[in-house]
């Protein structure tokens, strides 16, 4: 349990280093050097690197060599396209295969999120754009990520679910950081995309595969392009 916890901490610190530029694209790295930087043993670093390689954030440069992946704009666009297409397909399959209990869970998630969003809107109306809404916004984000992950699970296709996990352009933590940073200046775009979750749920409840796929494709494309531009 301790090793798993240390590996998770190492993973998050390495992700932070990559995002903040401490670890630069194309930079060669070793387990030993990273362990020294983080002040931990090589074992949790090895576990963290295995996950980062899986996510294509770190890549192998040789049998024992690793480096921080340097994705060009074209490569990032291809990754975004892969995630959009897989997410849309999963929504289509969810409309076909979701159980009634799963649909009820999805409805409950959005009902909880709607209540939180209403509270945020009231706070902003009362106190202006500088109101302290970061914490509830984080909760909304986590609930929406849970919603999307449950849509993927509702598709009932573990193989595609695994492919989508590998194809993600951003981790959930990166999405959270970018959302919190970008939301105040792009509030209307975020409100519009938030409303799209309910439209997608309606398509799933109606078992409308084509509409679910089209809505998911549009929603994920807009979200990923906005995050990429951020």
PDB file of C-alpha atoms in Angstrom:
ATOM      1  CA  UNK A   1       0.000   0.000   0.000  1.00  0.00           C
ATOM      2  CA  UNK A   2       2.845   2.376   0.873  1.00  0.00           C
ATOM      3  CA  UNK A   3       4.590   1.719  -2.449  1.00  0.00           C
ATOM      4  CA  UNK A   4       1.375   2.428  -4.344  1.00  0.00           C
ATOM      5  CA  UNK A   5       0.947   5.717  -2.454  1.00  0.00           C
ATOM      6  CA  UNK A   6       4.528   6.774  -3.153  1.00  0.00           C
ATOM      7  CA  UNK A   7       4.125   5.821  -6.816  1.00  0.00           C
ATOM      8  CA  UNK A   8       1.010   7.980  -7.042  1.00  0.00           C
ATOM      9  CA  UNK A   9       2.849  10.899  -5.453  1.00  0.00           C
ATOM     10  CA  UNK A  10       5.783  10.420  -7.845  1.00  0.00           C
ATOM     11  CA  UNK A  11       3.389  10.296 -10.792  1.00  0.00           C
ATOM     12  CA  UNK A  12       1.710  13.550  -9.802  1.00  0.00           C
ATOM     13  CA  UNK A  13       5.000  15.333  -9.154  1.00  0.00           C
ATOM     14  CA  UNK A  14       6.381  14.212 -12.504  1.00  0.00           C
ATOM     15  CA  UNK A  15       3.180  15.328 -14.240  1.00  0.00           C
ATOM     16  CA  UNK A  16       3.510  18.697 -12.517  1.00  0.00           C
ATOM     17  CA  UNK A  17       7.138  18.970 -13.600  1.00  0.00           C
ATOM     18  CA  UNK A  18       6.206  18.282 -17.219  1.00  0.00           C
ATOM     19  CA  UNK A  19       3.314  20.720 -17.164  1.00  0.00           C
ATOM     20  CA  UNK A  20       5.352  23.475 -15.492  1.00  0.00           C
ATOM     21  CA  UNK A  21       8.358  22.976 -17.763  1.00  0.00           C
ATOM     22  CA  UNK A  22      10.796  21.683 -15.129  1.00  0.00           C
ATOM     23  CA  UNK A  23      10.957  18.543 -17.237  1.00  0.00           C
ATOM     24  CA  UNK A  24      11.233  19.729 -20.829  1.00  0.00           C
ATOM     25  CA  UNK A  25       9.942  18.041 -24.018  1.00  0.00           C
ATOM     26  CA  UNK A  26      12.682  15.864 -25.479  1.00  0.00           C
ATOM     27  CA  UNK A  27      14.683  15.786 -22.228  1.00  0.00           C
ATOM     28  CA  UNK A  28      16.324  12.430 -21.467  1.00  0.00           C
ATOM     29  CA  UNK A  29      15.508  11.047 -18.024  1.00  0.00           C
ATOM     30  CA  UNK A  30      16.529   8.106 -15.840  1.00  0.00           C
ATOM     31  CA  UNK A  31      14.872   6.416 -12.891  1.00  0.00           C
ATOM     32  CA  UNK A  32      17.892   7.098 -10.693  1.00  0.00           C
ATOM     33  CA  UNK A  33      18.045  10.811 -11.513  1.00  0.00           C
ATOM     34  CA  UNK A  34      14.307  11.314 -11.036  1.00  0.00           C
ATOM     35  CA  UNK A  35      14.364   9.399  -7.761  1.00  0.00           C
ATOM     36  CA  UNK A  36      17.134  11.714  -6.532  1.00  0.00           C
ATOM     37  CA  UNK A  37      15.165  14.791  -7.610  1.00  0.00           C
ATOM     38  CA  UNK A  38      12.022  13.596  -5.862  1.00  0.00           C
ATOM     39  CA  UNK A  39      13.804  12.233  -2.810  1.00  0.00           C
ATOM     40  CA  UNK A  40      12.331   8.738  -3.093  1.00  0.00           C
ATOM     41  CA  UNK A  41      13.576   5.273  -3.980  1.00  0.00           C
ATOM     42  CA  UNK A  42      13.608   4.150  -7.632  1.00  0.00           C
ATOM     43  CA  UNK A  43      10.679   1.732  -7.155  1.00  0.00           C
ATOM     44  CA  UNK A  44       7.818   4.298  -7.008  1.00  0.00           C
ATOM     45  CA  UNK A  45       9.486   6.291  -9.808  1.00  0.00           C
ATOM     46  CA  UNK A  46       9.589   3.127 -11.932  1.00  0.00           C
ATOM     47  CA  UNK A  47       5.834   2.627 -11.365  1.00  0.00           C
ATOM     48  CA  UNK A  48       5.098   6.271 -12.184  1.00  0.00           C
ATOM     49  CA  UNK A  49       7.162   6.109 -15.370  1.00  0.00           C
ATOM     50  CA  UNK A  50       5.372   2.948 -16.456  1.00  0.00           C
ATOM     51  CA  UNK A  51       2.075   4.862 -16.262  1.00  0.00           C
ATOM     52  CA  UNK A  52       3.504   7.893 -18.067  1.00  0.00           C
ATOM     53  CA  UNK A  53       4.831   5.684 -20.872  1.00  0.00           C
ATOM     54  CA  UNK A  54       1.378   4.098 -21.118  1.00  0.00           C
ATOM     55  CA  UNK A  55      -0.096   7.601 -21.464  1.00  0.00           C
ATOM     56  CA  UNK A  56       2.585   8.532 -24.048  1.00  0.00           C
ATOM     57  CA  UNK A  57       3.770  11.446 -21.914  1.00  0.00           C
ATOM     58  CA  UNK A  58       7.140   9.692 -21.604  1.00  0.00           C
ATOM     59  CA  UNK A  59       8.582   7.628 -24.448  1.00  0.00           C
ATOM     60  CA  UNK A  60      11.354   5.086 -24.805  1.00  0.00           C
ATOM     61  CA  UNK A  61      14.440   6.312 -26.655  1.00  0.00           C
ATOM     62  CA  UNK A  62      16.230   2.953 -26.418  1.00  0.00           C
ATOM     63  CA  UNK A  63      16.256  -0.291 -24.409  1.00  0.00           C
ATOM     64  CA  UNK A  64      17.032   1.565 -21.162  1.00  0.00           C
ATOM     65  CA  UNK A  65      16.621   5.194 -22.206  1.00  0.00           C
ATOM     66  CA  UNK A  66      13.577   7.384 -21.609  1.00  0.00           C
ATOM     67  CA  UNK A  67      12.702  10.943 -22.558  1.00  0.00           C
ATOM     68  CA  UNK A  68       9.853  13.375 -22.125  1.00  0.00           C
ATOM     69  CA  UNK A  69       7.644  13.129 -25.209  1.00  0.00           C
ATOM     70  CA  UNK A  70       7.826  16.103 -27.543  1.00  0.00           C
ATOM     71  CA  UNK A  71       4.459  16.193 -29.309  1.00  0.00           C
ATOM     72  CA  UNK A  72       4.306  18.564 -32.236  1.00  0.00           C
ATOM     73  CA  UNK A  73       1.121  20.518 -32.906  1.00  0.00           C
ATOM     74  CA  UNK A  74       0.263  18.020 -35.661  1.00  0.00           C
ATOM     75  CA  UNK A  75       0.804  15.063 -33.343  1.00  0.00           C
ATOM     76  CA  UNK A  76      -1.337  16.652 -30.632  1.00  0.00           C
ATOM     77  CA  UNK A  77      -4.101  17.267 -33.197  1.00  0.00           C
ATOM     78  CA  UNK A  78      -4.010  13.582 -34.156  1.00  0.00           C
ATOM     79  CA  UNK A  79      -4.253  12.559 -30.498  1.00  0.00           C
ATOM     80  CA  UNK A  80      -7.241  14.865 -30.041  1.00  0.00           C
ATOM     81  CA  UNK A  81      -8.898  13.391 -33.139  1.00  0.00           C
ATOM     82  CA  UNK A  82      -8.393   9.851 -31.840  1.00  0.00           C
ATOM     83  CA  UNK A  83      -9.939  10.717 -28.478  1.00  0.00           C
ATOM     84  CA  UNK A  84     -12.903  12.471 -30.114  1.00  0.00           C
ATOM     85  CA  UNK A  85     -13.692   9.550 -32.412  1.00  0.00           C
ATOM     86  CA  UNK A  86     -13.379   6.943 -29.663  1.00  0.00           C
ATOM     87  CA  UNK A  87     -15.471   9.015 -27.237  1.00  0.00           C
ATOM     88  CA  UNK A  88     -18.181   9.415 -29.876  1.00  0.00           C
ATOM     89  CA  UNK A  89     -18.207   5.675 -30.563  1.00  0.00           C
ATOM     90  CA  UNK A  90     -18.459   4.930 -26.843  1.00  0.00           C
ATOM     91  CA  UNK A  91     -21.474   7.256 -26.591  1.00  0.00           C
ATOM     92  CA  UNK A  92     -23.159   5.420 -29.481  1.00  0.00           C
ATOM     93  CA  UNK A  93     -22.557   2.078 -27.759  1.00  0.00           C
ATOM     94  CA  UNK A  94     -23.748   3.485 -24.438  1.00  0.00           C
ATOM     95  CA  UNK A  95     -27.061   4.484 -26.050  1.00  0.00           C
ATOM     96  CA  UNK A  96     -27.362   0.893 -27.235  1.00  0.00           C
ATOM     97  CA  UNK A  97     -26.084  -1.028 -24.216  1.00  0.00           C
ATOM     98  CA  UNK A  98     -26.532   1.050 -21.056  1.00  0.00           C
ATOM     99  CA  UNK A  99     -28.524  -0.679 -18.335  1.00  0.00           C
ATOM    100  CA  UNK A 100     -31.407   1.098 -16.665  1.00  0.00           C
ATOM    101  CA  UNK A 101     -29.441   1.264 -13.419  1.00  0.00           C
ATOM    102  CA  UNK A 102     -26.504   2.868 -15.217  1.00  0.00           C
ATOM    103  CA  UNK A 103     -28.795   5.454 -16.817  1.00  0.00           C
ATOM    104  CA  UNK A 104     -30.252   6.197 -13.393  1.00  0.00           C
ATOM    105  CA  UNK A 105     -26.720   6.755 -12.038  1.00  0.00           C
ATOM    106  CA  UNK A 106     -25.932   9.125 -14.893  1.00  0.00           C
ATOM    107  CA  UNK A 107     -29.139  11.057 -14.238  1.00  0.00           C
ATOM    108  CA  UNK A 108     -28.318  11.309 -10.540  1.00  0.00           C
ATOM    109  CA  UNK A 109     -24.837  12.609 -11.300  1.00  0.00           C
ATOM    110  CA  UNK A 110     -26.142  15.412 -13.501  1.00  0.00           C
ATOM    111  CA  UNK A 111     -28.860  16.275 -10.980  1.00  0.00           C
ATOM    112  CA  UNK A 112     -26.171  16.714  -8.296  1.00  0.00           C
ATOM    113  CA  UNK A 113     -24.052  18.754 -10.678  1.00  0.00           C
ATOM    114  CA  UNK A 114     -26.982  20.989 -11.672  1.00  0.00           C
ATOM    115  CA  UNK A 115     -27.537  21.842  -8.002  1.00  0.00           C
ATOM    116  CA  UNK A 116     -23.872  22.785  -7.560  1.00  0.00           C
ATOM    117  CA  UNK A 117     -23.838  24.876 -10.740  1.00  0.00           C
ATOM    118  CA  UNK A 118     -26.963  26.719  -9.574  1.00  0.00           C
ATOM    119  CA  UNK A 119     -25.185  27.535  -6.286  1.00  0.00           C
ATOM    120  CA  UNK A 120     -22.127  28.806  -8.194  1.00  0.00           C
ATOM    121  CA  UNK A 121     -24.283  30.989 -10.429  1.00  0.00           C
ATOM    122  CA  UNK A 122     -26.047  32.477  -7.379  1.00  0.00           C
ATOM    123  CA  UNK A 123     -22.703  33.195  -5.732  1.00  0.00           C
ATOM    124  CA  UNK A 124     -21.360  34.890  -8.853  1.00  0.00           C
ATOM    125  CA  UNK A 125     -24.534  36.935  -9.219  1.00  0.00           C
ATOM    126  CA  UNK A 126     -24.288  38.107  -5.617  1.00  0.00           C
ATOM    127  CA  UNK A 127     -20.544  38.744  -5.362  1.00  0.00           C
ATOM    128  CA  UNK A 128     -19.318  39.259  -8.922  1.00  0.00           C
ATOM    129  CA  UNK A 129     -16.649  37.478 -10.993  1.00  0.00           C
ATOM    130  CA  UNK A 130     -14.112  37.542  -8.138  1.00  0.00           C
ATOM    131  CA  UNK A 131     -16.315  35.376  -5.916  1.00  0.00           C
ATOM    132  CA  UNK A 132     -14.620  32.330  -4.380  1.00  0.00           C
ATOM    133  CA  UNK A 133     -16.022  29.511  -6.507  1.00  0.00           C
ATOM    134  CA  UNK A 134     -12.849  27.523  -7.220  1.00  0.00           C
ATOM    135  CA  UNK A 135     -13.662  24.709  -4.780  1.00  0.00           C
ATOM    136  CA  UNK A 136     -17.237  24.065  -5.999  1.00  0.00           C
ATOM    137  CA  UNK A 137     -15.979  24.364  -9.581  1.00  0.00           C
ATOM    138  CA  UNK A 138     -13.475  21.581  -8.891  1.00  0.00           C
ATOM    139  CA  UNK A 139     -16.312  19.436  -7.517  1.00  0.00           C
ATOM    140  CA  UNK A 140     -18.392  20.106 -10.640  1.00  0.00           C
ATOM    141  CA  UNK A 141     -15.465  19.123 -12.835  1.00  0.00           C
ATOM    142  CA  UNK A 142     -14.905  15.870 -10.964  1.00  0.00           C
ATOM    143  CA  UNK A 143     -18.582  14.963 -11.218  1.00  0.00           C
ATOM    144  CA  UNK A 144     -18.560  15.659 -14.961  1.00  0.00           C
ATOM    145  CA  UNK A 145     -15.452  13.521 -15.462  1.00  0.00           C
ATOM    146  CA  UNK A 146     -17.231  10.804 -13.507  1.00  0.00           C
ATOM    147  CA  UNK A 147     -20.214  11.240 -15.818  1.00  0.00           C
ATOM    148  CA  UNK A 148     -18.059  10.739 -18.915  1.00  0.00           C
ATOM    149  CA  UNK A 149     -16.255   7.744 -17.426  1.00  0.00           C
ATOM    150  CA  UNK A 150     -19.621   6.171 -16.588  1.00  0.00           C
ATOM    151  CA  UNK A 151     -20.835   6.769 -20.147  1.00  0.00           C
ATOM    152  CA  UNK A 152     -17.734   4.908 -21.325  1.00  0.00           C
ATOM    153  CA  UNK A 153     -18.387   2.077 -18.878  1.00  0.00           C
ATOM    154  CA  UNK A 154     -22.028   1.952 -20.023  1.00  0.00           C
ATOM    155  CA  UNK A 155     -20.845   1.119 -23.533  1.00  0.00           C
ATOM    156  CA  UNK A 156     -19.962  -2.337 -22.230  1.00  0.00           C
ATOM    157  CA  UNK A 157     -16.795  -2.665 -24.320  1.00  0.00           C
ATOM    158  CA  UNK A 158     -13.655  -2.975 -22.135  1.00  0.00           C
ATOM    159  CA  UNK A 159     -11.358  -3.144 -25.181  1.00  0.00           C
ATOM    160  CA  UNK A 160     -12.517   0.221 -26.539  1.00  0.00           C
ATOM    161  CA  UNK A 161     -12.507   1.630 -23.007  1.00  0.00           C
ATOM    162  CA  UNK A 162      -8.833   0.668 -22.711  1.00  0.00           C
ATOM    163  CA  UNK A 163      -8.002   2.188 -26.086  1.00  0.00           C
ATOM    164  CA  UNK A 164      -9.689   5.424 -25.088  1.00  0.00           C
ATOM    165  CA  UNK A 165      -7.717   5.541 -21.835  1.00  0.00           C
ATOM    166  CA  UNK A 166      -4.513   5.316 -23.875  1.00  0.00           C
ATOM    167  CA  UNK A 167      -5.649   7.907 -26.426  1.00  0.00           C
ATOM    168  CA  UNK A 168      -6.470  10.712 -24.020  1.00  0.00           C
ATOM    169  CA  UNK A 169      -4.839  14.016 -24.896  1.00  0.00           C
ATOM    170  CA  UNK A 170      -4.964  15.167 -21.261  1.00  0.00           C
ATOM    171  CA  UNK A 171      -5.086  13.378 -17.919  1.00  0.00           C
ATOM    172  CA  UNK A 172      -7.967  14.197 -15.576  1.00  0.00           C
ATOM    173  CA  UNK A 173      -5.574  16.248 -13.417  1.00  0.00           C
ATOM    174  CA  UNK A 174      -4.438  18.283 -16.429  1.00  0.00           C
ATOM    175  CA  UNK A 175      -8.049  18.876 -17.451  1.00  0.00           C
ATOM    176  CA  UNK A 176      -8.841  20.057 -13.939  1.00  0.00           C
ATOM    177  CA  UNK A 177      -5.927  22.500 -13.839  1.00  0.00           C
ATOM    178  CA  UNK A 178      -6.762  23.918 -17.265  1.00  0.00           C
ATOM    179  CA  UNK A 179     -10.492  24.155 -16.527  1.00  0.00           C
ATOM    180  CA  UNK A 180      -9.987  26.066 -13.284  1.00  0.00           C
ATOM    181  CA  UNK A 181      -7.545  28.417 -15.003  1.00  0.00           C
ATOM    182  CA  UNK A 182      -9.601  29.013 -18.164  1.00  0.00           C
ATOM    183  CA  UNK A 183     -13.163  28.992 -16.813  1.00  0.00           C
ATOM    184  CA  UNK A 184     -13.282  32.609 -15.517  1.00  0.00           C
ATOM    185  CA  UNK A 185     -12.254  34.142 -18.847  1.00  0.00           C
ATOM    186  CA  UNK A 186     -14.292  31.746 -20.987  1.00  0.00           C
ATOM    187  CA  UNK A 187     -17.326  31.423 -18.775  1.00  0.00           C
ATOM    188  CA  UNK A 188     -19.965  31.397 -21.526  1.00  0.00           C
ATOM    189  CA  UNK A 189     -18.185  28.670 -23.509  1.00  0.00           C
ATOM    190  CA  UNK A 190     -17.985  26.541 -20.375  1.00  0.00           C
ATOM    191  CA  UNK A 191     -21.666  27.141 -19.616  1.00  0.00           C
ATOM    192  CA  UNK A 192     -22.581  26.050 -23.139  1.00  0.00           C
ATOM    193  CA  UNK A 193     -20.516  22.891 -22.896  1.00  0.00           C
ATOM    194  CA  UNK A 194     -21.956  22.158 -19.484  1.00  0.00           C
ATOM    195  CA  UNK A 195     -25.497  22.186 -20.914  1.00  0.00           C
ATOM    196  CA  UNK A 196     -24.388  19.679 -23.546  1.00  0.00           C
ATOM    197  CA  UNK A 197     -24.086  16.992 -20.858  1.00  0.00           C
ATOM    198  CA  UNK A 198     -27.841  17.042 -20.329  1.00  0.00           C
ATOM    199  CA  UNK A 199     -28.430  16.827 -24.097  1.00  0.00           C
ATOM    200  CA  UNK A 200     -26.164  13.790 -24.256  1.00  0.00           C
ATOM    201  CA  UNK A 201     -27.977  12.171 -21.349  1.00  0.00           C
ATOM    202  CA  UNK A 202     -31.323  12.766 -23.092  1.00  0.00           C
ATOM    203  CA  UNK A 203     -29.987  10.987 -26.194  1.00  0.00           C
ATOM    204  CA  UNK A 204     -28.870   8.045 -24.060  1.00  0.00           C
ATOM    205  CA  UNK A 205     -32.239   7.862 -22.317  1.00  0.00           C
ATOM    206  CA  UNK A 206     -33.954   7.887 -25.724  1.00  0.00           C
ATOM    207  CA  UNK A 207     -31.593   5.135 -26.962  1.00  0.00           C
ATOM    208  CA  UNK A 208     -30.800   7.400 -29.908  1.00  0.00           C
ATOM    209  CA  UNK A 209     -27.407   6.071 -31.005  1.00  0.00           C
ATOM    210  CA  UNK A 210     -26.808   8.513 -33.852  1.00  0.00           C
ATOM    211  CA  UNK A 211     -27.697  11.595 -31.800  1.00  0.00           C
ATOM    212  CA  UNK A 212     -25.568  10.403 -28.873  1.00  0.00           C
ATOM    213  CA  UNK A 213     -22.586   9.900 -31.172  1.00  0.00           C
ATOM    214  CA  UNK A 214     -22.961  13.308 -32.856  1.00  0.00           C
ATOM    215  CA  UNK A 215     -23.421  15.141 -29.547  1.00  0.00           C
ATOM    216  CA  UNK A 216     -20.429  13.406 -27.960  1.00  0.00           C
ATOM    217  CA  UNK A 217     -18.248  14.118 -30.996  1.00  0.00           C
ATOM    218  CA  UNK A 218     -19.091  17.826 -30.953  1.00  0.00           C
ATOM    219  CA  UNK A 219     -18.769  18.115 -27.168  1.00  0.00           C
ATOM    220  CA  UNK A 220     -15.397  16.401 -26.871  1.00  0.00           C
ATOM    221  CA  UNK A 221     -13.935  18.156 -29.897  1.00  0.00           C
ATOM    222  CA  UNK A 222     -14.876  21.605 -28.591  1.00  0.00           C
ATOM    223  CA  UNK A 223     -13.575  20.798 -25.103  1.00  0.00           C
ATOM    224  CA  UNK A 224     -10.256  19.378 -26.287  1.00  0.00           C
ATOM    225  CA  UNK A 225      -9.613  22.186 -28.757  1.00  0.00           C
ATOM    226  CA  UNK A 226     -10.262  24.761 -26.064  1.00  0.00           C
ATOM    227  CA  UNK A 227      -7.966  22.995 -23.598  1.00  0.00           C
ATOM    228  CA  UNK A 228      -5.272  22.606 -26.272  1.00  0.00           C
ATOM    229  CA  UNK A 229      -5.433  26.325 -27.028  1.00  0.00           C
ATOM    230  CA  UNK A 230      -5.177  27.158 -23.351  1.00  0.00           C
TER     231      UNK A 230
END
